[in-house]
mmCIF file of C-alpha atoms in Angstrom:
data_model
loop_
_atom_site.group_PDB
_atom_site.id
_atom_site.type_symbol
_atom_site.label_atom_id
_atom_site.label_comp_id
_atom_site.label_asym_id
_atom_site.label_seq_id
_atom_site.Cartn_x
_atom_site.Cartn_y
_atom_site.Cartn_z
ATOM 1 C CA UNK A 25 35.976 -57.204 -27.604
ATOM 2 C CA UNK A 26 35.383 -54.033 -28.916
ATOM 3 C CA UNK A 27 37.930 -50.909 -27.027
ATOM 4 C CA UNK A 28 35.596 -48.754 -25.251
ATOM 5 C CA UNK A 29 35.804 -46.608 -22.038
ATOM 6 C CA UNK A 30 33.204 -49.183 -20.223
ATOM 7 C CA UNK A 31 34.722 -52.085 -20.701
ATOM 8 C CA UNK A 32 36.263 -55.481 -19.129
ATOM 9 C CA UNK A 33 39.539 -55.028 -19.611
ATOM 10 C CA UNK A 34 39.929 -50.969 -17.273
ATOM 11 C CA UNK A 35 38.484 -52.328 -15.147
ATOM 12 C CA UNK A 36 40.392 -55.368 -14.722
ATOM 13 C CA UNK A 37 43.491 -52.446 -15.011
ATOM 14 C CA UNK A 38 41.522 -50.728 -12.369
ATOM 15 C CA UNK A 39 41.118 -53.244 -9.109
ATOM 16 C CA UNK A 40 44.761 -54.586 -10.602
ATOM 17 C CA UNK A 41 45.901 -51.771 -9.935
ATOM 18 C CA UNK A 42 44.081 -50.221 -6.703
ATOM 19 C CA UNK A 43 45.080 -54.391 -5.247
ATOM 20 C CA UNK A 44 48.814 -54.549 -6.349
ATOM 21 C CA UNK A 45 49.147 -50.731 -4.186
ATOM 22 C CA UNK A 46 47.371 -51.609 -1.124
ATOM 23 C CA UNK A 47 49.868 -54.545 -0.851
ATOM 24 C CA UNK A 48 52.647 -52.725 -1.925
ATOM 25 C CA UNK A 49 51.778 -49.615 0.595
ATOM 26 C CA UNK A 50 51.618 -51.943 3.533
ATOM 27 C CA UNK A 51 54.278 -53.413 2.876
ATOM 28 C CA UNK A 52 57.093 -50.412 2.745
ATOM 29 C CA UNK A 53 54.262 -48.097 4.632
ATOM 30 C CA UNK A 54 56.674 -47.191 7.751
ATOM 31 C CA UNK A 55 59.144 -45.475 5.505
ATOM 32 C CA UNK A 56 56.078 -42.957 4.206
ATOM 33 C CA UNK A 57 56.067 -42.359 7.757
ATOM 34 C CA UNK A 58 59.412 -41.299 7.787
ATOM 35 C CA UNK A 59 59.093 -38.942 4.123
ATOM 36 C CA UNK A 60 55.561 -37.287 5.697
ATOM 37 C CA UNK A 61 57.404 -35.968 9.815
ATOM 38 C CA UNK A 62 60.430 -34.651 7.522
ATOM 39 C CA UNK A 63 58.667 -33.236 4.802
ATOM 40 C CA UNK A 64 55.869 -30.731 7.947
ATOM 41 C CA UNK A 65 57.450 -30.856 9.771
ATOM 42 C CA UNK A 66 60.651 -28.442 9.800
ATOM 43 C CA UNK A 67 62.049 -28.474 13.137
ATOM 44 C CA UNK A 68 63.177 -32.070 12.965
ATOM 45 C CA UNK A 69 66.298 -32.595 11.734
ATOM 46 C CA UNK A 70 67.217 -34.883 8.588
ATOM 47 C CA UNK A 71 68.428 -38.065 9.340
ATOM 48 C CA UNK A 72 68.730 -41.346 7.553
ATOM 49 C CA UNK A 73 65.244 -42.914 7.546
ATOM 50 C CA UNK A 74 65.548 -46.046 10.095
ATOM 51 C CA UNK A 75 67.010 -42.846 12.005
ATOM 52 C CA UNK A 76 63.930 -41.367 11.529
ATOM 53 C CA UNK A 77 61.691 -44.686 12.263
ATOM 54 C CA UNK A 78 63.522 -45.699 15.945
ATOM 55 C CA UNK A 79 63.113 -41.621 16.846
ATOM 56 C CA UNK A 80 58.926 -41.703 16.225
ATOM 57 C CA UNK A 81 59.187 -45.213 17.828
ATOM 58 C CA UNK A 82 60.990 -44.041 21.151
ATOM 59 C CA UNK A 83 58.934 -40.827 20.652
ATOM 60 C CA UNK A 84 55.681 -42.702 20.396
ATOM 61 C CA UNK A 85 55.454 -46.055 20.779
ATOM 62 C CA UNK A 86 55.801 -49.601 18.746
ATOM 63 C CA UNK A 87 52.942 -48.980 16.574
ATOM 64 C CA UNK A 88 53.286 -44.488 15.106
ATOM 65 C CA UNK A 89 54.937 -45.716 12.385
ATOM 66 C CA UNK A 90 51.781 -47.577 10.768
ATOM 67 C CA UNK A 91 49.696 -44.117 11.972
ATOM 68 C CA UNK A 92 47.040 -43.578 9.758
ATOM 69 C CA UNK A 93 47.089 -47.105 8.013
ATOM 70 C CA UNK A 94 43.209 -47.561 7.017
ATOM 71 C CA UNK A 95 42.882 -43.856 5.906
ATOM 72 C CA UNK A 96 45.778 -43.370 3.436
ATOM 73 C CA UNK A 97 45.079 -46.845 1.986
ATOM 74 C CA UNK A 98 41.432 -46.145 1.201
ATOM 75 C CA UNK A 99 42.147 -43.409 -0.466
ATOM 76 C CA UNK A 100 45.262 -44.512 -2.332
ATOM 77 C CA UNK A 101 42.850 -47.633 -3.290
ATOM 78 C CA UNK A 102 40.278 -45.858 -4.498
ATOM 79 C CA UNK A 103 43.206 -42.864 -6.034
ATOM 80 C CA UNK A 104 44.289 -46.473 -7.835
ATOM 81 C CA UNK A 105 41.332 -47.513 -8.782
ATOM 82 C CA UNK A 106 40.354 -44.462 -11.581
ATOM 83 C CA UNK A 107 44.363 -43.543 -12.417
ATOM 84 C CA UNK A 108 44.299 -46.995 -13.883
ATOM 85 C CA UNK A 109 41.022 -47.319 -15.174
ATOM 86 C CA UNK A 110 41.331 -43.497 -16.767
ATOM 87 C CA UNK A 111 45.080 -44.693 -18.085
ATOM 88 C CA UNK A 112 43.616 -47.829 -20.015
ATOM 89 C CA UNK A 113 40.301 -46.897 -20.317
ATOM 90 C CA UNK A 114 41.298 -43.986 -22.729
ATOM 91 C CA UNK A 115 44.233 -44.990 -24.350
ATOM 92 C CA UNK A 116 41.867 -48.271 -25.519
ATOM 93 C CA UNK A 117 39.730 -45.511 -26.583
ATOM 94 C CA UNK A 118 41.642 -43.178 -29.135
ATOM 95 C CA UNK A 119 44.369 -46.233 -30.004
ATOM 96 C CA UNK A 120 42.003 -48.550 -31.284
ATOM 97 C CA UNK A 121 44.586 -51.235 -31.620
ATOM 98 C CA UNK A 122 47.445 -49.946 -32.533
ATOM 99 C CA UNK A 123 50.927 -49.842 -30.660
ATOM 100 C CA UNK A 124 51.551 -46.787 -28.510
ATOM 101 C CA UNK A 125 54.452 -44.198 -28.031
ATOM 102 C CA UNK A 126 55.788 -42.030 -25.156
ATOM 103 C CA UNK A 127 55.263 -38.875 -25.793
ATOM 104 C CA UNK A 128 51.286 -40.779 -25.879
ATOM 105 C CA UNK A 129 51.575 -41.918 -22.758
ATOM 106 C CA UNK A 130 52.380 -39.263 -21.310
ATOM 107 C CA UNK A 131 49.924 -37.591 -22.457
ATOM 108 C CA UNK A 132 47.078 -39.959 -21.221
ATOM 109 C CA UNK A 133 48.809 -40.092 -17.700
ATOM 110 C CA UNK A 134 48.625 -36.330 -17.084
ATOM 111 C CA UNK A 135 44.567 -36.545 -18.611
ATOM 112 C CA UNK A 136 44.439 -39.725 -16.544
ATOM 113 C CA UNK A 137 45.980 -37.607 -13.588
ATOM 114 C CA UNK A 138 43.725 -34.082 -13.567
ATOM 115 C CA UNK A 139 40.362 -36.707 -13.540
ATOM 116 C CA UNK A 140 43.062 -38.784 -10.362
ATOM 117 C CA UNK A 141 42.929 -35.261 -8.662
ATOM 118 C CA UNK A 142 39.502 -33.762 -8.816
ATOM 119 C CA UNK A 143 38.197 -36.574 -7.481
ATOM 120 C CA UNK A 144 40.240 -37.940 -5.178
ATOM 121 C CA UNK A 145 42.402 -34.821 -3.036
ATOM 122 C CA UNK A 146 40.000 -34.312 -0.341
ATOM 123 C CA UNK A 147 40.315 -38.328 1.138
ATOM 124 C CA UNK A 148 44.584 -37.658 0.618
ATOM 125 C CA UNK A 149 43.557 -33.580 2.567
ATOM 126 C CA UNK A 150 41.906 -36.071 5.442
ATOM 127 C CA UNK A 151 44.694 -39.214 5.618
ATOM 128 C CA UNK A 152 47.530 -36.762 5.980
ATOM 129 C CA UNK A 153 45.599 -34.707 8.652
ATOM 130 C CA UNK A 154 45.054 -38.836 9.881
ATOM 131 C CA UNK A 155 47.825 -40.023 9.929
ATOM 132 C CA UNK A 156 49.925 -37.323 11.797
ATOM 133 C CA UNK A 157 47.578 -36.578 14.505
ATOM 134 C CA UNK A 158 48.390 -37.869 17.852
ATOM 135 C CA UNK A 159 52.582 -37.234 16.203
ATOM 136 C CA UNK A 160 55.353 -34.882 18.630
ATOM 137 C CA UNK A 161 56.161 -32.724 16.817
ATOM 138 C CA UNK A 162 59.610 -30.281 16.873
ATOM 139 C CA UNK A 163 57.723 -27.550 15.259
ATOM 140 C CA UNK A 164 55.728 -25.820 18.517
ATOM 141 C CA UNK A 165 53.544 -23.794 16.011
ATOM 142 C CA UNK A 166 51.596 -26.800 14.387
ATOM 143 C CA UNK A 167 47.905 -26.925 16.597
ATOM 144 C CA UNK A 168 47.092 -31.028 17.125
ATOM 145 C CA UNK A 169 43.736 -32.112 15.799
ATOM 146 C CA UNK A 170 41.797 -34.572 16.938
ATOM 147 C CA UNK A 171 39.440 -36.712 13.955
ATOM 148 C CA UNK A 172 38.028 -39.982 14.977
ATOM 149 C CA UNK A 173 37.945 -41.269 11.521
ATOM 150 C CA UNK A 174 36.764 -40.298 7.852
ATOM 151 C CA UNK A 175 34.444 -38.877 7.958
ATOM 152 C CA UNK A 176 34.755 -37.278 11.348
ATOM 153 C CA UNK A 177 38.004 -35.466 9.891
ATOM 154 C CA UNK A 178 35.756 -34.446 6.521
ATOM 155 C CA UNK A 179 32.376 -33.190 8.241
ATOM 156 C CA UNK A 180 35.534 -30.651 11.045
ATOM 157 C CA UNK A 181 37.516 -29.568 8.557
ATOM 158 C CA UNK A 182 34.570 -28.403 5.810
ATOM 159 C CA UNK A 183 32.642 -26.990 8.740
ATOM 160 C CA UNK A 184 35.905 -25.622 10.285
ATOM 161 C CA UNK A 185 38.179 -24.656 7.251
ATOM 162 C CA UNK A 186 35.258 -23.967 4.973
ATOM 163 C CA UNK A 187 34.637 -26.971 1.807
ATOM 164 C CA UNK A 188 37.739 -25.626 -0.292
ATOM 165 C CA UNK A 189 39.884 -26.425 2.264
ATOM 166 C CA UNK A 190 39.330 -30.527 1.113
ATOM 167 C CA UNK A 191 41.112 -28.993 -1.641
ATOM 168 C CA UNK A 192 43.710 -28.026 -0.127
ATOM 169 C CA UNK A 193 46.961 -28.653 -2.235
ATOM 170 C CA UNK A 194 44.685 -28.735 -5.576
ATOM 171 C CA UNK A 195 47.764 -26.831 -7.252
ATOM 172 C CA UNK A 196 50.650 -28.728 -6.621
ATOM 173 C CA UNK A 197 48.537 -31.818 -6.818
ATOM 174 C CA UNK A 198 47.793 -30.737 -10.209
ATOM 175 C CA UNK A 199 51.022 -30.477 -11.266
ATOM 176 C CA UNK A 200 52.590 -32.515 -9.742
ATOM 177 C CA UNK A 201 50.071 -35.520 -12.407
ATOM 178 C CA UNK A 202 53.432 -34.636 -13.896
ATOM 179 C CA UNK A 203 55.128 -37.796 -11.623
ATOM 180 C CA UNK A 204 52.239 -40.861 -12.590
ATOM 181 C CA UNK A 205 52.724 -39.272 -16.608
ATOM 182 C CA UNK A 206 55.843 -39.687 -16.397
ATOM 183 C CA UNK A 207 56.384 -42.195 -14.475
ATOM 184 C CA UNK A 208 54.246 -44.514 -16.599
ATOM 185 C CA UNK A 209 55.741 -43.191 -19.782
ATOM 186 C CA UNK A 210 58.608 -44.530 -19.095
ATOM 187 C CA UNK A 211 57.909 -47.662 -17.081
ATOM 188 C CA UNK A 212 55.772 -48.314 -20.316
ATOM 189 C CA UNK A 213 58.575 -47.329 -23.273
ATOM 190 C CA UNK A 214 60.847 -49.313 -20.902
ATOM 191 C CA UNK A 215 58.286 -52.644 -20.841
ATOM 192 C CA UNK A 216 58.202 -51.880 -24.722
ATOM 193 C CA UNK A 217 61.594 -52.661 -25.648
ATOM 194 C CA UNK A 218 62.096 -55.496 -23.507
ATOM 195 C CA UNK A 219 59.522 -57.032 -25.587
ATOM 196 C CA UNK A 220 60.778 -55.841 -29.180
ATOM 197 C CA UNK A 221 60.179 -58.345 -31.569
ATOM 198 C CA UNK A 222 58.401 -60.754 -28.673
ATOM 199 C CA UNK A 223 55.196 -60.338 -27.477
ATOM 200 C CA UNK A 224 55.500 -62.058 -24.109
ATOM 201 C CA UNK A 225 54.744 -61.563 -20.518
ATOM 202 C CA UNK A 226 57.460 -59.597 -18.008
ATOM 203 C CA UNK A 227 59.433 -61.529 -15.213
ATOM 204 C CA UNK A 228 58.941 -60.366 -11.864
ATOM 205 C CA UNK A 229 63.115 -58.557 -11.996
ATOM 206 C CA UNK A 230 62.263 -57.100 -15.190
ATOM 207 C CA UNK A 231 59.263 -55.903 -13.966
ATOM 208 C CA UNK A 232 60.830 -54.574 -9.949
ATOM 209 C CA UNK A 233 63.914 -53.195 -12.374
ATOM 210 C CA UNK A 234 61.924 -51.318 -15.184
ATOM 211 C CA UNK A 235 59.220 -49.885 -12.238
ATOM 212 C CA UNK A 236 61.961 -48.569 -9.140
ATOM 213 C CA UNK A 237 63.959 -46.986 -12.592
ATOM 214 C CA UNK A 238 60.896 -44.738 -13.813
ATOM 215 C CA UNK A 239 59.616 -44.086 -9.846
ATOM 216 C CA UNK A 240 62.577 -43.371 -9.223
ATOM 217 C CA UNK A 241 62.737 -40.721 -11.999
ATOM 218 C CA UNK A 242 59.303 -39.304 -11.707
ATOM 219 C CA UNK A 243 59.629 -39.400 -7.936
ATOM 220 C CA UNK A 244 63.609 -37.272 -8.271
ATOM 221 C CA UNK A 245 62.071 -34.638 -10.568
ATOM 222 C CA UNK A 246 58.733 -33.795 -8.783
ATOM 223 C CA UNK A 247 59.804 -33.439 -5.205
ATOM 224 C CA UNK A 248 60.187 -29.895 -4.124
ATOM 225 C CA UNK A 249 56.724 -29.766 -4.906
ATOM 226 C CA UNK A 250 55.404 -33.461 -3.023
ATOM 227 C CA UNK A 251 56.712 -31.121 -0.771
ATOM 228 C CA UNK A 252 54.360 -28.478 -0.408
ATOM 229 C CA UNK A 253 51.605 -30.501 -1.318
ATOM 230 C CA UNK A 254 52.336 -32.528 2.154
ATOM 231 C CA UNK A 255 52.763 -28.514 3.998
ATOM 232 C CA UNK A 256 49.185 -27.267 1.745
ATOM 233 C CA UNK A 257 46.897 -30.864 3.046
ATOM 234 C CA UNK A 258 48.294 -30.597 6.519
ATOM 235 C CA UNK A 259 46.774 -26.904 6.087
ATOM 236 C CA UNK A 260 48.908 -25.149 9.278
ATOM 237 C CA UNK A 261 49.822 -22.465 6.984
ATOM 238 C CA UNK A 262 49.295 -18.538 5.917
ATOM 239 C CA UNK A 263 47.774 -18.251 2.898
ATOM 240 C CA UNK A 264 47.500 -15.324 0.296
ATOM 241 C CA UNK A 265 44.749 -13.702 0.719
ATOM 242 C CA UNK A 266 43.318 -13.286 -3.048
ATOM 243 C CA UNK A 267 40.252 -12.731 -4.595
ATOM 244 C CA UNK A 268 41.021 -15.302 -7.376
ATOM 245 C CA UNK A 269 41.219 -19.302 -5.186
ATOM 246 C CA UNK A 270 44.212 -20.002 -8.327
ATOM 247 C CA UNK A 271 45.876 -17.039 -8.294
ATOM 248 C CA UNK A 272 46.179 -17.544 -4.217
ATOM 249 C CA UNK A 273 47.386 -20.822 -5.067
ATOM 250 C CA UNK A 274 50.443 -19.682 -7.185
ATOM 251 C CA UNK A 275 51.549 -17.334 -5.040
ATOM 252 C CA UNK A 276 51.202 -20.051 -1.080
ATOM 253 C CA UNK A 277 52.953 -22.669 -3.476
ATOM 254 C CA UNK A 278 55.830 -19.863 -4.604
ATOM 255 C CA UNK A 279 55.779 -18.391 -0.900
ATOM 256 C CA UNK A 280 56.112 -21.725 0.381
ATOM 257 C CA UNK A 281 58.556 -23.273 -2.001
ATOM 258 C CA UNK A 282 60.850 -20.012 -1.970
ATOM 259 C CA UNK A 283 60.645 -19.240 2.767
ATOM 260 C CA UNK A 284 61.784 -23.365 2.539
ATOM 261 C CA UNK A 285 64.917 -22.380 0.060
ATOM 262 C CA UNK A 286 65.824 -19.273 2.334
ATOM 263 C CA UNK A 287 65.322 -20.688 5.408
ATOM 264 C CA UNK A 288 67.273 -24.151 4.783
ATOM 265 C CA UNK A 289 69.388 -24.196 1.202
ATOM 266 C CA UNK A 290 68.452 -25.989 -1.867
ATOM 267 C CA UNK A 291 68.242 -29.541 0.400
ATOM 268 C CA UNK A 292 65.785 -27.660 2.282
ATOM 269 C CA UNK A 293 63.408 -29.051 -0.807
ATOM 270 C CA UNK A 294 64.553 -32.161 -1.275
ATOM 271 C CA UNK A 295 64.621 -32.567 3.065
ATOM 272 C CA UNK A 296 62.810 -36.373 2.947
ATOM 273 C CA UNK A 297 63.958 -37.246 -0.547
ATOM 274 C CA UNK A 298 65.609 -40.067 0.408
ATOM 275 C CA UNK A 299 63.401 -41.320 2.719
ATOM 276 C CA UNK A 300 60.318 -40.933 0.328
ATOM 277 C CA UNK A 301 63.288 -42.460 -2.791
ATOM 278 C CA UNK A 302 63.392 -45.271 -0.316
ATOM 279 C CA UNK A 303 59.213 -45.586 0.242
ATOM 280 C CA UNK A 304 58.443 -44.828 -3.268
ATOM 281 C CA UNK A 305 61.010 -47.728 -5.190
ATOM 282 C CA UNK A 306 60.181 -50.034 -3.140
ATOM 283 C CA UNK A 307 56.054 -49.589 -3.645
ATOM 284 C CA UNK A 308 56.167 -49.196 -7.421
ATOM 285 C CA UNK A 309 58.571 -51.694 -8.089
ATOM 286 C CA UNK A 310 56.213 -54.077 -5.921
ATOM 287 C CA UNK A 311 53.111 -52.645 -7.161
ATOM 288 C CA UNK A 312 54.181 -53.026 -10.425
ATOM 289 C CA UNK A 313 54.712 -56.641 -9.943
ATOM 290 C CA UNK A 314 51.687 -57.111 -8.032
ATOM 291 C CA UNK A 315 49.400 -55.216 -10.865
ATOM 292 C CA UNK A 316 50.614 -57.725 -13.696
ATOM 293 C CA UNK A 317 50.737 -60.539 -12.118
ATOM 294 C CA UNK A 318 46.795 -60.053 -11.527
ATOM 295 C CA UNK A 319 46.433 -58.762 -14.237
ATOM 296 C CA UNK A 320 47.678 -61.230 -16.268
ATOM 297 C CA UNK A 321 45.776 -64.123 -14.146
ATOM 298 C CA UNK A 322 42.264 -61.973 -14.698
ATOM 299 C CA UNK A 323 42.421 -61.838 -17.809
ATOM 300 C CA UNK A 324 43.685 -65.442 -18.091
ATOM 301 C CA UNK A 325 40.329 -66.876 -15.449
ATOM 302 C CA UNK A 326 37.701 -64.578 -17.598
ATOM 303 C CA UNK A 327 39.067 -65.575 -20.862
ATOM 304 C CA UNK A 328 39.720 -62.374 -22.194
ATOM 305 C CA UNK A 329 41.820 -61.518 -24.908
ATOM 306 C CA UNK A 330 45.208 -59.488 -23.774
ATOM 307 C CA UNK A 331 47.175 -59.123 -26.820
ATOM 308 C CA UNK A 332 46.933 -55.958 -26.539
ATOM 309 C CA UNK A 333 47.482 -56.012 -22.944
ATOM 310 C CA UNK A 334 50.922 -57.257 -23.716
ATOM 311 C CA UNK A 335 51.731 -55.465 -26.551
ATOM 312 C CA UNK A 336 51.045 -51.599 -24.887
#
């Protein structure tokens, strides 16, 4: 089968990636709730992840750790479908079946990430608002919101804050395309090393370990920008009034980073990292296991050649 942008292979990878990520996120969703609270609510004291979740349950109810699950899952499904499709279609088109290299994986990951950010940022802005709606914040300056769902949030944000507000956090998100790009570069590189000389299907344990290592490195390196991204998506901050939107965004990022550093020190830039690492590493590891198994099973059922898939 020819390697084309629109191919069954790319579609299989996209569906498998979306299904794997949605399932994994559902399992570890409460950990993401703890991480987001620590990032956005500056007055909430840093504690262990279990302690934060206990506080949230006591303050807001038993199901509060799963608040905003549906919009997050919708956003994640769309986002990972776009990313996996772009990553594998671009890779197939460029390499034409030839072995890849870490630098190639990194550049393809960045390109796929840029496309993904530009298309799906409004969904992530909305899911951040919905996930935090109804929360009991320790910061009295945070204003409550009232959205009935994804579409209502999109409409309200557009009317009250302007259509551009749906792309709040786009600049740090574009910078953060390095996160999945580095993650995929490390994952694909480790995978090639394990399969070197003998093309085979990796065991679930092997996939779990290399997926966890790849995500841990990518998350730690980019975490300060992830914190700023969450704050910008939440929308409750004072931004500079530069005529240039790009310049304004860059100055906002700089201002938020500097203020957080001055107020809390270097550790303030990594507040919630424990919860984020716990959630994102476990989620990524489980996601890669499900992704590999679903893709492999689908290729076998459809009778498609997946030799290029095993050699990548």
